[in-house]
PDB file of C-alpha atoms and ligand atoms in Angstrom:
ATOM      1  CA  MET A   1     -10.377-123.793  47.343  1.00  0.00           C
ATOM      2  CA  ALA A   2      -8.539-125.845  49.038  1.00  0.00           C
ATOM      3  CA  ALA A   3      -7.952-127.027  52.610  1.00  0.00           C
ATOM      4  CA  VAL A   4      -6.734-124.697  54.425  1.00  0.00           C
ATOM      5  CA  PRO A   5      -3.710-126.923  56.333  1.00  0.00           C
ATOM      6  CA  LEU A   6      -3.451-125.836  60.163  1.00  0.00           C
ATOM      7  CA  PRO A   7      -1.136-126.498  61.002  1.00  0.00           C
ATOM      8  CA  LEU A   8       1.462-126.553  58.357  1.00  0.00           C
ATOM      9  CA  THR A   9       2.459-129.908  57.744  1.00  0.00           C
ATOM     10  CA  THR A  10       5.323-130.721  55.939  1.00  0.00           C
ATOM     11  CA  VAL A  11       7.722-129.143  54.943  1.00  0.00           C
ATOM     12  CA  ASP A  12       7.485-128.765  50.649  1.00  0.00           C
ATOM     13  CA  LEU A  13       6.591-126.419  48.209  1.00  0.00           C
ATOM     14  CA  ARG A  14       2.859-126.415  47.636  1.00  0.00           C
ATOM     15  CA  PRO A  15       1.602-124.211  45.061  1.00  0.00           C
ATOM     16  CA  PRO A  16      -1.168-120.961  45.502  1.00  0.00           C
ATOM     17  CA  PRO A  17      -4.582-122.918  44.904  1.00  0.00           C
ATOM     18  CA  TYR A  18      -5.306-120.779  41.995  1.00  0.00           C
ATOM     19  CA  ALA A  19      -3.477-120.854  38.863  1.00  0.00           C
ATOM     20  CA  LEU A  20      -0.763-117.717  39.019  1.00  0.00           C
ATOM     21  CA  ASP A  21      -2.760-115.567  36.249  1.00  0.00           C
ATOM     22  CA  ALA A  22      -5.554-115.618  38.954  1.00  0.00           C
ATOM     23  CA  LEU A  23      -4.958-113.555  40.733  1.00  0.00           C
ATOM     24  CA  GLU A  24      -4.665-110.496  38.064  1.00  0.00           C
ATOM     25  CA  PRO A  25      -4.553-107.502  37.769  1.00  0.00           C
ATOM     26  CA  HIS A  26      -4.310-106.917  41.728  1.00  0.00           C
ATOM     27  CA  MET A  27      -1.926-109.431  41.365  1.00  0.00           C
ATOM     28  CA  SER A  28       0.453-110.581  37.550  1.00  0.00           C
ATOM     29  CA  LYS A  29       1.575-113.863  37.328  1.00  0.00           C
ATOM     30  CA  GLU A  30       5.242-112.638  37.066  1.00  0.00           C
ATOM     31  CA  THR A  31       4.978-111.574  40.747  1.00  0.00           C
ATOM     32  CA  LEU A  32       3.670-114.946  41.456  1.00  0.00           C
ATOM     33  CA  GLU A  33       6.354-116.702  39.569  1.00  0.00           C
ATOM     34  CA  TYR A  34       9.237-114.853  41.387  1.00  0.00           C
ATOM     35  CA  HIS A  35       7.592-115.262  45.066  1.00  0.00           C
ATOM     36  CA  TRP A  36       6.221-118.167  44.927  1.00  0.00           C
ATOM     37  CA  GLY A  37       8.740-119.500  42.275  1.00  0.00           C
ATOM     38  CA  LYS A  38      11.756-118.662  43.751  1.00  0.00           C
ATOM     39  CA  HIS A  39      11.867-116.495  46.441  1.00  0.00           C
ATOM     40  CA  HIS A  40       9.359-119.677  48.437  1.00  0.00           C
ATOM     41  CA  ARG A  41      11.373-122.094  46.496  1.00  0.00           C
ATOM     42  CA  ALA A  42      14.460-120.759  48.150  1.00  0.00           C
ATOM     43  CA  TYR A  43      13.309-120.790  52.037  1.00  0.00           C
ATOM     44  CA  VAL A  44      12.282-124.168  50.912  1.00  0.00           C
ATOM     45  CA  ASP A  45      15.065-126.159  48.946  1.00  0.00           C
ATOM     46  CA  ASN A  46      17.190-124.177  52.403  1.00  0.00           C
ATOM     47  CA  LEU A  47      15.444-125.762  55.138  1.00  0.00           C
ATOM     48  CA  LYS A  48      15.090-128.848  53.377  1.00  0.00           C
ATOM     49  CA  LYS A  49      19.409-129.376  53.757  1.00  0.00           C
ATOM     50  CA  GLN A  50      19.119-127.176  56.729  1.00  0.00           C
ATOM     51  CA  ILE A  51      17.302-130.023  58.888  1.00  0.00           C
ATOM     52  CA  GLU A  52      18.172-133.059  56.466  1.00  0.00           C
ATOM     53  CA  GLY A  53      19.447-135.368  59.184  1.00  0.00           C
ATOM     54  CA  THR A  54      18.229-133.822  62.324  1.00  0.00           C
ATOM     55  CA  GLU A  55      15.429-134.643  64.599  1.00  0.00           C
ATOM     56  CA  LEU A  56      13.770-131.529  62.611  1.00  0.00           C
ATOM     57  CA  ALA A  57      13.462-133.336  59.549  1.00  0.00           C
ATOM     58  CA  SER A  58       9.899-135.241  61.523  1.00  0.00           C
ATOM     59  CA  GLN A  59       8.743-131.931  62.555  1.00  0.00           C
ATOM     60  CA  THR A  60       5.653-130.040  61.734  1.00  0.00           C
ATOM     61  CA  LEU A  61       6.512-127.463  59.533  1.00  0.00           C
ATOM     62  CA  GLU A  62       5.121-125.115  62.793  1.00  0.00           C
ATOM     63  CA  ASP A  63       6.534-126.898  64.929  1.00  0.00           C
ATOM     64  CA  ILE A  64       9.863-125.402  63.575  1.00  0.00           C
ATOM     65  CA  VAL A  65       9.490-122.777  63.328  1.00  0.00           C
ATOM     66  CA  ARG A  66       8.179-122.592  66.904  1.00  0.00           C
ATOM     67  CA  ALA A  67      12.086-124.787  68.228  1.00  0.00           C
ATOM     68  CA  THR A  68      13.834-123.168  65.665  1.00  0.00           C
ATOM     69  CA  TYR A  69      12.877-119.180  67.366  1.00  0.00           C
ATOM     70  CA  ASN A  70      14.363-121.575  70.817  1.00  0.00           C
ATOM     71  CA  ASN A  71      13.418-118.569  72.293  1.00  0.00           C
ATOM     72  CA  GLY A  72      14.494-115.879  70.912  1.00  0.00           C
ATOM     73  CA  GLU A  73      17.462-117.051  70.457  1.00  0.00           C
ATOM     74  CA  PRO A  74      17.112-117.783  66.732  1.00  0.00           C
ATOM     75  CA  THR A  75      19.368-120.933  65.432  1.00  0.00           C
ATOM     76  CA  ALA A  76      19.878-121.784  61.639  1.00  0.00           C
ATOM     77  CA  PRO A  77      17.291-122.619  60.117  1.00  0.00           C
ATOM     78  CA  PHE A  78      15.138-120.170  61.459  1.00  0.00           C
ATOM     79  CA  ASN A  79      14.554-117.949  58.976  1.00  0.00           C
ATOM     80  CA  ASN A  80      14.243-120.944  56.179  1.00  0.00           C
ATOM     81  CA  ALA A  81      11.514-122.347  58.203  1.00  0.00           C
ATOM     82  CA  ALA A  82       9.565-119.054  59.154  1.00  0.00           C
ATOM     83  CA  GLN A  83       9.277-117.372  55.727  1.00  0.00           C
ATOM     84  CA  ALA A  84       8.483-121.067  54.588  1.00  0.00           C
ATOM     85  CA  TRP A  85       5.553-121.331  56.538  1.00  0.00           C
ATOM     86  CA  ASN A  86       4.343-116.653  56.022  1.00  0.00           C
ATOM     87  CA  HIS A  87       4.715-117.286  52.168  1.00  0.00           C
ATOM     88  CA  GLU A  88       2.198-121.088  52.533  1.00  0.00           C
ATOM     89  CA  PHE A  89       0.313-118.713  54.551  1.00  0.00           C
ATOM     90  CA  PHE A  90       0.578-115.832  53.246  1.00  0.00           C
ATOM     91  CA  TRP A  91      -0.755-117.024  49.196  1.00  0.00           C
ATOM     92  CA  LEU A  92      -3.832-118.916  51.568  1.00  0.00           C
ATOM     93  CA  SER A  93      -4.887-115.355  52.959  1.00  0.00           C
ATOM     94  CA  MET A  94      -6.428-114.423  49.175  1.00  0.00           C
ATOM     95  CA  SER A  95      -8.263-115.775  46.488  1.00  0.00           C
ATOM     96  CA  PRO A  96      -9.382-114.640  43.337  1.00  0.00           C
ATOM     97  CA  HIS A  97     -12.921-113.905  44.633  1.00  0.00           C
ATOM     98  CA  GLY A  98     -11.886-111.983  47.391  1.00  0.00           C
ATOM     99  CA  GLY A  99     -11.736-108.788  48.868  1.00  0.00           C
ATOM    100  CA  LYS A 100     -15.379-107.392  49.770  1.00  0.00           C
ATOM    101  CA  GLN A 101     -16.320-108.049  53.545  1.00  0.00           C
ATOM    102  CA  PRO A 102     -16.154-110.224  56.647  1.00  0.00           C
ATOM    103  CA  ASP A 103     -19.457-111.223  58.478  1.00  0.00           C
ATOM    104  CA  GLY A 104     -20.683-113.098  60.935  1.00  0.00           C
ATOM    105  CA  GLU A 105     -17.925-113.296  63.794  1.00  0.00           C
ATOM    106  CA  LEU A 106     -15.676-113.097  62.259  1.00  0.00           C
ATOM    107  CA  MET A 107     -16.907-109.345  61.317  1.00  0.00           C
ATOM    108  CA  SER A 108     -18.357-109.219  65.351  1.00  0.00           C
ATOM    109  CA  LEU A 109     -15.372-109.343  66.397  1.00  0.00           C
ATOM    110  CA  LEU A 110     -13.448-107.294  64.615  1.00  0.00           C
ATOM    111  CA  LYS A 111     -16.258-104.393  65.463  1.00  0.00           C
ATOM    112  CA  ARG A 112     -15.735-105.496  68.789  1.00  0.00           C
ATOM    113  CA  ASP A 113     -12.344-105.612  69.251  1.00  0.00           C
ATOM    114  CA  PHE A 114     -10.777-102.539  66.219  1.00  0.00           C
ATOM    115  CA  GLY A 115     -14.585 -99.815  66.832  1.00  0.00           C
ATOM    116  CA  SER A 116     -15.642-101.070  63.836  1.00  0.00           C
ATOM    117  CA  TYR A 117     -14.337-102.907  60.144  1.00  0.00           C
ATOM    118  CA  ASP A 118     -12.882 -99.580  59.207  1.00  0.00           C
ATOM    119  CA  ASN A 119     -10.358 -99.184  62.119  1.00  0.00           C
ATOM    120  CA  PHE A 120      -9.762-103.133  61.906  1.00  0.00           C
ATOM    121  CA  VAL A 121      -8.351-102.353  57.671  1.00  0.00           C
ATOM    122  CA  LYS A 122      -7.315 -99.278  58.538  1.00  0.00           C
ATOM    123  CA  GLU A 123      -5.324-100.482  62.156  1.00  0.00           C
ATOM    124  CA  PHE A 124      -3.650-102.899  59.193  1.00  0.00           C
ATOM    125  CA  LYS A 125      -3.189-100.542  56.410  1.00  0.00           C
ATOM    126  CA  GLN A 126      -1.179 -98.800  58.790  1.00  0.00           C
ATOM    127  CA  ALA A 127       1.004-101.835  60.267  1.00  0.00           C
ATOM    128  CA  GLY A 128       1.673-102.643  56.716  1.00  0.00           C
ATOM    129  CA  ALA A 129       2.716 -99.323  56.136  1.00  0.00           C
ATOM    130  CA  THR A 130       5.336 -98.661  59.276  1.00  0.00           C
ATOM    131  CA  GLN A 131       7.068-101.848  59.083  1.00  0.00           C
ATOM    132  CA  PHE A 132      10.748-100.373  58.184  1.00  0.00           C
ATOM    133  CA  GLY A 133      12.564-102.160  55.561  1.00  0.00           C
ATOM    134  CA  SER A 134      11.463-106.143  55.165  1.00  0.00           C
ATOM    135  CA  GLY A 135       8.127-107.507  56.782  1.00  0.00           C
ATOM    136  CA  TRP A 136       4.686-108.291  57.259  1.00  0.00           C
ATOM    137  CA  ALA A 137       1.418-107.336  59.229  1.00  0.00           C
ATOM    138  CA  TRP A 138      -1.620-109.277  60.260  1.00  0.00           C
ATOM    139  CA  LEU A 139      -3.931-110.129  62.250  1.00  0.00           C
ATOM    140  CA  THR A 140      -3.983-112.476  64.677  1.00  0.00           C
ATOM    141  CA  VAL A 141      -5.972-114.036  68.211  1.00  0.00           C
ATOM    142  CA  ALA A 142      -4.160-113.926  71.387  1.00  0.00           C
ATOM    143  CA  ASP A 143      -6.768-114.187  74.910  1.00  0.00           C
ATOM    144  CA  GLY A 144      -9.138-114.561  72.796  1.00  0.00           C
ATOM    145  CA  LYS A 145      -9.480-111.133  71.390  1.00  0.00           C
ATOM    146  CA  LEU A 146      -8.381-110.532  67.477  1.00  0.00           C
ATOM    147  CA  MET A 147      -4.951-107.429  67.035  1.00  0.00           C
ATOM    148  CA  VAL A 148      -2.513-106.192  64.549  1.00  0.00           C
ATOM    149  CA  GLU A 149       0.810-107.431  64.203  1.00  0.00           C
ATOM    150  CA  LYS A 150       3.619-105.936  62.639  1.00  0.00           C
ATOM    151  CA  SER A 151       7.086-107.843  61.991  1.00  0.00           C
ATOM    152  CA  PRO A 152      10.637-107.370  60.446  1.00  0.00           C
ATOM    153  CA  ASN A 153      11.981-109.722  58.394  1.00  0.00           C
ATOM    154  CA  ALA A 154      11.066-113.402  59.460  1.00  0.00           C
ATOM    155  CA  ILE A 155       9.467-113.479  62.681  1.00  0.00           C
ATOM    156  CA  ASN A 156       6.055-115.658  62.732  1.00  0.00           C
ATOM    157  CA  PRO A 157       3.828-114.185  66.012  1.00  0.00           C
ATOM    158  CA  LEU A 158       3.527-118.212  66.243  1.00  0.00           C
ATOM    159  CA  VAL A 159       6.792-117.277  68.512  1.00  0.00           C
ATOM    160  CA  PHE A 160       4.950-115.165  71.304  1.00  0.00           C
ATOM    161  CA  GLY A 161       2.061-117.869  71.087  1.00  0.00           C
ATOM    162  CA  HIS A 162      -0.515-115.599  68.975  1.00  0.00           C
ATOM    163  CA  VAL A 163      -2.486-116.942  66.343  1.00  0.00           C
ATOM    164  CA  PRO A 164      -2.172-115.466  62.586  1.00  0.00           C
ATOM    165  CA  ILE A 165      -5.456-115.736  60.698  1.00  0.00           C
ATOM    166  CA  LEU A 166      -4.501-113.339  58.230  1.00  0.00           C
ATOM    167  CA  VAL A 167      -0.745-111.915  56.843  1.00  0.00           C
ATOM    168  CA  ALA A 168       0.281-109.422  54.430  1.00  0.00           C
ATOM    169  CA  ASP A 169       3.793-109.437  52.845  1.00  0.00           C
ATOM    170  CA  VAL A 170       5.144-106.221  53.109  1.00  0.00           C
ATOM    171  CA  TRP A 171       9.121-107.218  51.384  1.00  0.00           C
ATOM    172  CA  GLU A 172       9.719-105.667  48.048  1.00  0.00           C
ATOM    173  CA  HIS A 173       9.622-109.112  46.314  1.00  0.00           C
ATOM    174  CA  ALA A 174       6.451-109.099  47.061  1.00  0.00           C
ATOM    175  CA  TYR A 175       4.999-106.151  45.122  1.00  0.00           C
ATOM    176  CA  TYR A 176       7.563-104.190  43.234  1.00  0.00           C
ATOM    177  CA  LEU A 177       7.124-105.560  40.268  1.00  0.00           C
ATOM    178  CA  ASP A 178       3.827-104.422  40.428  1.00  0.00           C
ATOM    179  CA  TYR A 179       3.416-101.581  42.401  1.00  0.00           C
ATOM    180  CA  GLN A 180       7.089-100.527  42.324  1.00  0.00           C
ATOM    181  CA  ASN A 181       7.586 -98.398  45.832  1.00  0.00           C
ATOM    182  CA  ARG A 182       4.149 -97.636  46.463  1.00  0.00           C
ATOM    183  CA  ARG A 183       2.850-100.395  49.767  1.00  0.00           C
ATOM    184  CA  PRO A 184       0.182 -98.794  50.797  1.00  0.00           C
ATOM    185  CA  ASP A 185      -1.277 -98.887  48.123  1.00  0.00           C
ATOM    186  CA  TYR A 186      -0.429-102.384  47.654  1.00  0.00           C
ATOM    187  CA  LEU A 187      -1.949-102.894  50.673  1.00  0.00           C
ATOM    188  CA  THR A 188      -5.334-100.989  49.179  1.00  0.00           C
ATOM    189  CA  THR A 189      -5.439-102.898  47.321  1.00  0.00           C
ATOM    190  CA  PHE A 190      -5.190-106.664  48.946  1.00  0.00           C
ATOM    191  CA  MET A 191      -7.836-105.776  50.836  1.00  0.00           C
ATOM    192  CA  ASN A 192      -9.717-104.696  48.592  1.00  0.00           C
ATOM    193  CA  GLU A 193     -10.178-107.115  46.138  1.00  0.00           C
ATOM    194  CA  LEU A 194      -7.448-110.002  47.572  1.00  0.00           C
ATOM    195  CA  VAL A 195      -8.275-111.517  51.150  1.00  0.00           C
ATOM    196  CA  SER A 196      -9.922-114.820  51.067  1.00  0.00           C
ATOM    197  CA  TRP A 197     -12.474-113.281  54.061  1.00  0.00           C
ATOM    198  CA  ASP A 198     -13.373-117.009  54.093  1.00  0.00           C
ATOM    199  CA  ALA A 199      -9.998-118.101  54.750  1.00  0.00           C
ATOM    200  CA  VAL A 200      -9.875-115.426  57.461  1.00  0.00           C
ATOM    201  CA  ALA A 201     -13.084-116.413  59.726  1.00  0.00           C
ATOM    202  CA  LYS A 202     -12.164-120.123  59.360  1.00  0.00           C
ATOM    203  CA  ARG A 203      -9.074-119.660  60.564  1.00  0.00           C
ATOM    204  CA  LEU A 204     -10.636-118.035  63.544  1.00  0.00           C
ATOM    205  CA  GLN A 205     -13.224-120.818  63.906  1.00  0.00           C
ATOM    206  CA  LEU A 206     -10.281-123.530  64.442  1.00  0.00           C
ATOM    207  CA  ALA A 207      -7.969-120.276  66.531  1.00  0.00           C
ATOM    208  CA  LEU A 208     -11.425-119.595  69.080  1.00  0.00           C
ATOM    209  CA  GLN A 209     -11.654-123.704  68.667  1.00  0.00           C
ATOM    210  CA  GLU A 210      -8.165-123.711  70.688  1.00  0.00           C
ATOM    211  CA  SER A 211      -7.834-120.908  73.198  1.00  0.00           C
TER     212      SER A 211
HETATM  213 FE1  FE2 B 301       7.731-113.292  50.106  1.00  0.00          FE
END
């Protein structure tokens, strides 16, 4: 797997670190062709147009997300910037060899902060299933503790000073071709088959070093 770039750097459409059919049968090539090839591409293309010639053009994508959130009064490029960040982070949250369970410090902290691994999974899936409309379910680190969060539309916990280490896209475009309206089934498959715990463990280490 390619190195996980943190913070996500330039405003570019980078492909997932696996072939577009590599997540089948859990997430189809057709879903990736639309989701990465059309949706993610549009966020990046539109952001580039919005920031061209401005001081934002020389900033990292992560800094653009924070700057354009503008303390809760988002400026025009925020939605495209956050969606560009969120989608790249989402591709890097999955692996063709994903799923099963984490181990090591990550597992210890999940048990410490959620009572058990099963409780964490239940909370994460519940956050994704109950996010009304479009949005995201996250595992984040804040003040040295792991938290499950959900967010609407493009909002990213970075803007609240939390460090994301895992995300599931719960916009309908993430699952409708494969699961139709069955968002809970998509989230169960995401947790059981797709999560790259290696990537999450590396992000956890970086987050704990920074905090
Ligand atoms: Fe998406």
